[in-house]
Amino acid sequence: MRSLWKDRIPFVLLFAIKTSVELFQEKLSQTKIQHLQGAQFEVAHLDIHSIFQATMASNSRRSFWLGPGLSSLILQAQQDSIQSIASFIKSLQYAHMTFFFANPLSILLADSIANEQLQDEIYQCIRNLESFRLFAERLLEQDNVDKTRRILNDNTCLHVEVIKGIRRGKETLDTLIGAVECLHSMQADLGLKTTESWSALYIKAMAGELQDSASVRDTLLAIRKLPSDAMASLLDSLGDSIPELTTLNEELRKMVSTTGGTVPLRSEHDTKHESLRTTIVAQKVELSKHSSSLSKQDLAYSKLVNRVNGVLRDYLHQSLVNPQELFLREVLIFDLKSPHRDVFLPKPRYAIERALASPRDYLGCGCCTGAQYGLSASHPATSILYQLYLESGAIVNISDLWSAFYTILGTENADDEDAEQERVLAVFSRALAELKYMGMVKSSRKKADHLAKVLWNGL
């Protein structure tokens, strides 16, 4: 089978050579150099995080979001095997297309849908969701038994709750993405040593792991140490997203104007207000931190910094909720990895084994359609030998393999048996060579007339 496609599938080997062209030529002989075709090119930097951010950023027209599992799969696949920008965009487009084709509940995201337009099966699917079960349990915990009974038995009542849940879920997720953008912007302005990409923050937020993460704590701690000039630029960038900071920004500007603005104000949390004091007690050296006294302006600025820190902490805590606890999260968040994995993460070994075991699925010819199961002389020779290969043990006798192969492919009562055996033997040798080429068998060191199996089906 390999010989049928050898002249149609081009193979390109790409080597990363970390040396100069002159030194590389010295290492190779002239005969080998004549067979090489080299080309100099530069690898373009692919910023997949910017593309992912532009795709998943906050948008009023967005109807659903990618889940943490699928997002990690798409980004990890891009890092493991570097692809072009077009391939990465196609993977994101395929994820959006799969959501509408593989999720019948996506009809609930329509702008306006009446109760009569939904089938009874749609309501049964909703009642089987895990988020619906959690929603019903919360109603029972609130002693709201009547409402729980109505949404279980009345489709009209359930339709009302679904419309409310979709609207609230979209608002919650849109606020969450806005908080992710604010956190990423703050980390970029602060210049922290350890910053995370927007994609990493998005995945953590969608998994419900960002609210109490180290990224939030480190960012808030760094904000408490900012001088007044850096704090002013930070408040300017966040004023549109968090309106409460606009008032604090005006107070900061008035405070800086009263001091003249020549030297920036520093808070009590700034490390420049701390100094190390060395004392010797009982012939032992002890180090202790000593805080210098603050001026009235610095004390006032410290109180303002604490208020800013409190506003940001409350905003992030209220916005970075756990999306996995939302009602109808299965409709709003698409996190099904199997369709994307089957298309963009190929399994060549599985495909080869399936092609050899079921050649009818790939050839589509009439001779193989009738013989769907078992061995048949109409199958390709390599496929027949592969079926016999699966039925054998770890060590295969070539003579037994040949006898079984000839029984299937040979012609009974042939006029010239010697010519028939030569014909089948040539086909057998070719099929066996292809199995060796694919790395399934090798010559046994223990017995010269035996073969050793290298691969087992499914392992």
XYZ file of C-alpha atoms in Angstrom:
459
model
C 0.000 0.000 0.000
C 2.872 2.367 0.730
C 4.169 1.975 -2.816
C 0.867 3.290 -4.187
C 1.317 6.633 -2.418
C 5.108 6.966 -2.410
C 5.221 9.170 -5.516
C 2.253 11.302 -4.395
C 3.178 12.316 -0.847
C 6.220 14.614 -0.638
C 8.496 14.244 2.364
C 10.535 17.180 3.664
C 13.104 16.841 6.448
C 13.859 20.066 8.300
C 17.081 20.187 10.333
C 17.992 22.882 12.831
C 21.717 23.431 12.346
C 23.334 25.775 14.843
C 26.536 26.492 12.996
C 27.836 28.480 10.063
C 27.573 27.341 6.458
C 31.345 27.013 6.154
C 31.703 24.715 9.174
C 28.736 22.658 8.025
C 30.344 22.088 4.624
C 33.578 20.964 6.252
C 31.767 18.224 8.163
C 30.181 16.707 5.032
C 31.748 15.117 2.011
C 31.294 16.463 -1.495
C 29.065 13.498 -2.415
C 26.616 14.268 0.369
C 26.630 17.989 -0.321
C 25.601 17.361 -3.939
C 22.395 15.673 -2.720
C 21.411 18.578 -0.449
C 19.094 21.401 -1.408
C 19.454 24.217 1.106
C 17.597 27.495 1.473
C 18.052 30.300 3.957
C 14.925 31.675 5.606
C 13.868 33.439 8.770
C 11.253 32.077 11.132
C 8.508 34.641 11.642
C 7.371 35.236 15.196
C 3.808 34.053 15.695
C 2.056 35.811 18.539
C -0.797 33.372 19.066
C -1.765 35.002 22.359
C -2.639 38.277 20.616
C -4.802 36.416 18.107
C -6.499 34.461 20.874
C -7.079 37.661 22.841
C -8.613 39.409 19.850
C -10.895 36.412 19.307
C -12.080 35.972 22.889
C -11.973 39.598 24.078
C -15.040 41.244 25.575
C -17.676 41.865 22.914
C -21.327 42.749 23.288
C -22.227 40.569 20.284
C -20.508 37.452 21.613
C -22.934 34.620 22.298
C -20.643 31.966 23.793
C -17.098 31.450 25.065
C -14.500 28.709 24.735
C -13.899 26.654 27.866
C -10.577 26.191 29.639
C -10.016 22.644 28.405
C -10.545 23.407 24.722
C -8.569 26.659 24.934
C -5.625 24.862 26.531
C -5.797 22.165 23.850
C -5.711 24.691 21.002
C -2.828 26.704 22.475
C -0.829 23.642 23.529
C -1.176 22.086 20.076
C 0.191 25.293 18.557
C 3.184 25.244 20.903
C 3.937 21.547 20.384
C 3.863 21.750 16.577
C 4.487 25.233 15.211
C 1.915 26.038 12.536
C 1.100 29.052 10.452
C -1.169 31.879 11.526
C -3.808 30.662 9.083
C -3.798 27.190 10.663
C -4.216 28.627 14.143
C -7.096 30.826 12.990
C -8.720 27.820 11.319
C -8.570 25.901 14.589
C -10.415 28.735 16.342
C -12.945 28.957 13.527
C -13.509 25.206 13.652
C -14.150 25.400 17.401
C -16.817 28.060 16.819
C -18.371 26.070 13.985
C -18.406 22.870 16.046
C -20.277 24.613 18.839
C -23.306 25.240 16.631
C -23.199 21.890 14.834
C -22.427 19.636 17.818
C -24.534 21.383 20.448
C -28.319 21.292 19.871
C -28.807 23.662 22.804
C -27.071 26.444 20.882
C -30.528 27.420 19.619
C -31.112 28.955 23.048
C -28.602 31.692 22.185
C -30.886 33.198 19.539
C -31.809 36.834 20.098
C -35.502 36.085 20.456
C -36.987 32.611 20.603
C -40.539 31.814 21.687
C -41.621 28.891 23.783
C -43.521 27.377 20.867
C -40.382 27.268 18.732
C -38.621 24.850 21.068
C -39.267 21.140 20.918
C -40.001 19.070 24.001
C -36.693 17.277 23.495
C -34.848 20.570 24.020
C -36.467 20.996 27.432
C -35.606 17.407 28.314
C -31.972 18.100 27.392
C -31.981 21.183 29.623
C -33.355 19.190 32.563
C -30.545 16.651 32.126
C -27.776 19.259 32.381
C -25.533 19.309 35.422
C -25.990 23.066 35.817
C -29.784 22.599 35.885
C -29.424 20.055 38.662
C -27.285 22.481 40.667
C -29.833 25.255 40.008
C -32.648 23.056 41.295
C -30.634 22.128 44.378
C -30.039 25.804 45.174
C -33.786 26.442 44.906
C -34.478 23.604 47.327
C -31.884 24.959 49.742
C -33.827 28.247 49.668
C -37.076 26.325 50.448
C -38.461 27.300 47.041
C -40.174 23.966 46.404
C -43.003 25.342 44.228
C -40.640 26.928 41.721
C -38.565 23.759 41.577
C -41.662 21.701 40.819
C -42.779 24.135 38.102
C -39.467 24.105 36.205
C -39.462 20.308 36.349
C -42.984 19.884 35.009
C -43.897 23.065 33.114
C -41.991 23.941 29.936
C -43.336 27.488 29.926
C -41.916 28.189 33.387
C -38.621 26.596 32.384
C -38.499 28.754 29.243
C -38.734 31.915 31.373
C -35.891 30.747 33.620
C -33.765 29.804 30.598
C -34.116 33.284 29.080
C -33.149 34.862 32.416
C -30.244 32.449 32.876
C -28.833 33.106 29.405
C -29.014 36.885 29.896
C -27.415 36.769 33.354
C -24.773 34.322 32.195
C -23.737 36.521 29.282
C -23.485 39.552 31.566
C -21.443 37.594 34.117
C -19.032 36.209 31.537
C -18.665 39.586 29.838
C -17.784 41.132 33.208
C -15.321 38.316 33.863
C -13.520 38.895 30.547
C -13.391 42.623 31.371
C -11.725 41.796 34.696
C -9.187 39.598 32.881
C -8.348 42.480 30.557
C -7.940 44.845 33.527
C -5.672 42.396 35.337
C -3.551 41.871 32.234
C -3.319 45.636 31.711
C -2.265 46.183 35.334
C 0.458 43.546 35.074
C 1.778 45.168 31.901
C 1.823 48.648 33.498
C 3.450 47.427 36.710
C 6.248 45.582 34.920
C 6.180 42.558 37.234
C 8.975 40.012 36.973
C 6.512 37.141 36.539
C 3.627 38.092 34.270
C 1.158 35.802 32.569
C -0.195 36.100 29.070
C -3.775 37.062 28.407
C -4.487 33.512 27.287
C -3.196 32.027 30.545
C -5.295 34.454 32.585
C -8.346 33.646 30.442
C -7.939 29.895 30.964
C -7.578 30.321 34.713
C -10.600 32.620 34.835
C -12.800 30.219 32.863
C -11.711 27.385 35.135
C -12.585 29.434 38.240
C -8.974 29.512 39.470
C -8.086 33.186 39.020
C -9.990 34.811 41.873
C -7.662 33.625 44.646
C -4.605 33.013 42.479
C -1.072 34.252 43.050
C -1.379 36.543 40.010
C -4.078 38.621 41.705
C -2.219 38.741 45.038
C 1.086 39.780 43.455
C -0.610 42.462 41.365
C -2.435 44.002 44.325
C 0.738 43.881 46.416
C 2.707 45.687 43.711
C 0.022 48.383 43.423
C 0.371 49.200 47.130
C 4.046 50.039 46.540
C 3.528 52.388 43.568
C 4.630 56.027 43.795
C 2.151 58.758 42.955
C 3.239 59.264 39.320
C 2.910 55.557 38.468
C -0.367 55.387 40.367
C -1.757 58.309 38.332
C -0.987 56.592 35.007
C -2.494 53.339 36.290
C -5.716 55.048 37.354
C -5.946 56.798 33.986
C -5.811 53.460 32.159
C -8.382 51.806 34.460
C -10.818 54.693 34.797
C -13.030 53.569 31.901
C -13.333 49.996 33.200
C -13.790 50.817 36.906
C -15.751 54.070 37.427
C -14.974 54.138 41.172
C -11.347 54.888 40.371
C -12.211 58.156 38.607
C -12.984 59.905 41.916
C -9.806 58.560 43.494
C -7.815 59.728 40.488
C -9.133 63.273 40.938
C -8.206 63.210 44.628
C -4.722 62.044 43.721
C -4.232 64.866 41.241
C -5.304 67.447 43.835
C -2.945 65.892 46.385
C -0.009 65.986 43.958
C -0.754 69.587 42.942
C -0.615 70.762 46.576
C 2.856 69.290 47.021
C 4.251 70.877 43.882
C 4.704 67.570 42.026
C 8.516 67.724 41.979
C 9.029 64.556 44.062
C 6.507 61.700 43.747
C 4.659 60.675 46.882
C 5.343 57.249 48.343
C 3.107 55.037 50.428
C 3.904 53.335 53.693
C 4.265 50.049 51.813
C 7.107 51.334 49.660
C 10.400 49.568 50.339
C 12.278 52.893 50.250
C 10.721 53.758 53.596
C 12.280 50.658 55.127
C 15.866 50.167 56.193
C 17.773 47.306 57.766
C 19.124 47.770 61.291
C 21.986 45.635 62.546
C 22.290 44.863 66.255
C 24.687 42.604 68.146
C 23.173 40.673 71.032
C 25.259 38.090 72.901
C 27.858 38.025 70.121
C 25.120 37.352 67.547
C 24.255 39.658 64.679
C 20.533 40.319 64.255
C 18.916 42.125 61.320
C 15.640 43.980 61.754
C 13.554 46.184 59.466
C 13.091 49.768 60.485
C 10.436 52.033 58.943
C 11.241 55.697 58.693
C 8.688 58.305 59.699
C 6.303 59.488 56.987
C 5.334 63.031 56.143
C 1.743 64.221 56.204
C 1.556 64.049 52.426
C 2.883 60.473 52.387
C 0.405 59.461 55.096
C -2.479 60.912 53.098
C -1.187 59.207 49.978
C -0.934 55.895 51.874
C -4.605 56.123 52.829
C -5.480 56.812 49.190
C -3.441 53.820 48.072
C -5.268 51.582 50.542
C -8.604 52.803 49.153
C -7.471 52.111 45.582
C -6.304 48.677 46.623
C -9.645 47.994 48.284
C -11.623 49.062 45.206
C -9.512 46.851 42.934
C -9.708 43.903 45.319
C -13.505 44.152 45.548
C -13.829 44.562 41.780
C -11.715 41.493 41.018
C -13.426 39.433 43.712
C -16.898 40.272 42.401
C -16.002 39.916 38.717
C -13.797 36.811 38.751
C -16.562 34.384 39.684
C -16.441 30.682 38.915
C -18.084 30.173 35.506
C -18.507 26.476 36.218
C -21.248 27.360 38.719
C -23.373 29.334 36.255
C -26.815 28.145 35.255
C -26.716 26.805 31.660
C -22.931 26.996 31.527
C -23.029 24.088 29.021
C -24.806 26.440 26.611
C -22.629 29.502 27.199
C -19.244 27.763 27.477
C -18.114 25.285 24.842
C -15.485 22.947 26.241
C -15.885 19.780 24.149
C -12.401 18.658 23.120
C -13.099 15.490 21.149
C -14.163 17.101 17.797
C -11.149 19.403 17.761
C -8.753 16.635 18.810
C -9.976 14.312 16.058
C -9.439 16.944 13.353
C -6.360 18.942 14.414
C -4.441 16.312 16.412
C -3.987 13.482 13.914
C -3.163 9.948 15.021
C -1.134 8.448 12.174
C -0.648 5.076 13.829
C -4.350 4.683 14.533
C -5.153 5.687 10.942
C -2.664 3.172 9.531
C -3.952 0.359 11.727
C -7.545 1.179 10.807
C -6.699 1.334 7.090
C -5.020 -2.070 7.231
C -7.789 -3.622 9.322
C -10.671 -2.062 7.333
C -9.432 -1.163 3.844
C -13.034 -0.819 2.612
C -13.352 2.436 4.586
C -10.583 4.050 2.537
C -10.700 2.305 -0.844
C -14.475 2.331 -1.291
C -14.283 -0.287 -4.044
C -16.962 -2.831 -4.772
C -14.735 -5.845 -4.189
C -14.112 -4.947 -0.533
C -17.671 -3.873 0.277
C -19.037 -7.380 0.320
C -16.293 -8.684 2.620
C -16.765 -6.386 5.578
C -15.493 -8.741 8.252
C -12.720 -11.326 8.284
C -10.126 -12.102 5.656
C -10.859 -11.932 1.970
C -8.791 -12.413 -1.147
C -10.177 -9.122 -2.474
C -8.351 -7.158 0.232
C -4.902 -5.710 -0.468
C -2.049 -8.089 0.245
C -0.648 -5.937 3.046
C -4.047 -5.862 4.729
C -4.326 -9.678 4.570
C -0.864 -10.117 6.025
C -1.648 -7.573 8.739
C -4.739 -9.560 9.792
C -2.621 -12.691 10.062
C -0.037 -10.658 11.939
C -2.634 -9.694 14.562
C -3.662 -13.309 15.107
C -0.085 -14.493 15.722
C 1.956 -14.396 18.886
C 5.085 -12.470 19.805
C 7.242 -14.730 17.604
C 5.873 -15.528 14.131
C 7.022 -18.454 12.007
C 7.508 -17.195 8.449
C 6.624 -20.597 7.025
C 3.289 -20.703 8.886
C 2.576 -17.125 7.868
C 3.279 -17.960 4.239
C 1.053 -21.058 4.339
C -1.888 -19.090 5.734
C -1.307 -16.292 3.232
C -1.199 -18.712 0.293
C -4.398 -20.384 1.479
C -6.254 -17.079 1.231
C -4.685 -15.559 -1.872
C -3.678 -18.619 -3.873
C -5.802 -20.091 -6.642
C -7.002 -23.651 -6.174
C -6.467 -26.178 -8.972
C -4.219 -23.816 -10.887
C -2.891 -25.055 -14.214
C 0.678 -24.214 -13.239
C 1.068 -24.481 -9.463
C 4.736 -23.449 -9.540
C 3.924 -20.226 -11.392
C 1.025 -19.559 -9.017
C 3.279 -20.016 -5.987
C 5.876 -17.681 -7.487
C 3.198 -15.054 -8.108
C 1.780 -15.268 -4.566
C 5.287 -15.414 -3.078
C 6.191 -12.152 -4.798
C 3.056 -10.512 -3.388
C 3.817 -12.000 0.043
C 7.394 -10.691 0.017
C 6.225 -7.249 -0.970
C 3.560 -7.127 1.771
C 6.052 -8.377 4.360
C 8.561 -5.727 3.306
C 5.916 -3.041 3.774
C 5.124 -4.308 7.299
C 8.838 -4.144 8.098
C 9.015 -0.652 6.625
C 6.171 0.469 8.906
C 8.025 -0.938 11.916
C 5.558 -3.683 12.802
C 7.871 -6.690 12.503
C 11.573 -7.351 12.492
C 13.831 -10.332 12.115
C 14.143 -12.437 15.247
C 17.594 -12.887 16.740
C 16.610 -16.111 18.448
C 15.374 -17.947 15.356
C 16.454 -17.156 11.825
C 13.176 -18.289 10.227
C 10.970 -16.314 12.611
C 9.787 -12.744 12.886
C 9.394 -10.718 16.098
C 6.358 -8.515 16.570
C 7.214 -4.931 17.426
C 3.760 -3.339 17.690
C 0.493 -4.575 19.133
C -2.854 -3.236 18.042
C -4.122 -0.536 20.434
C -0.915 -0.363 22.497
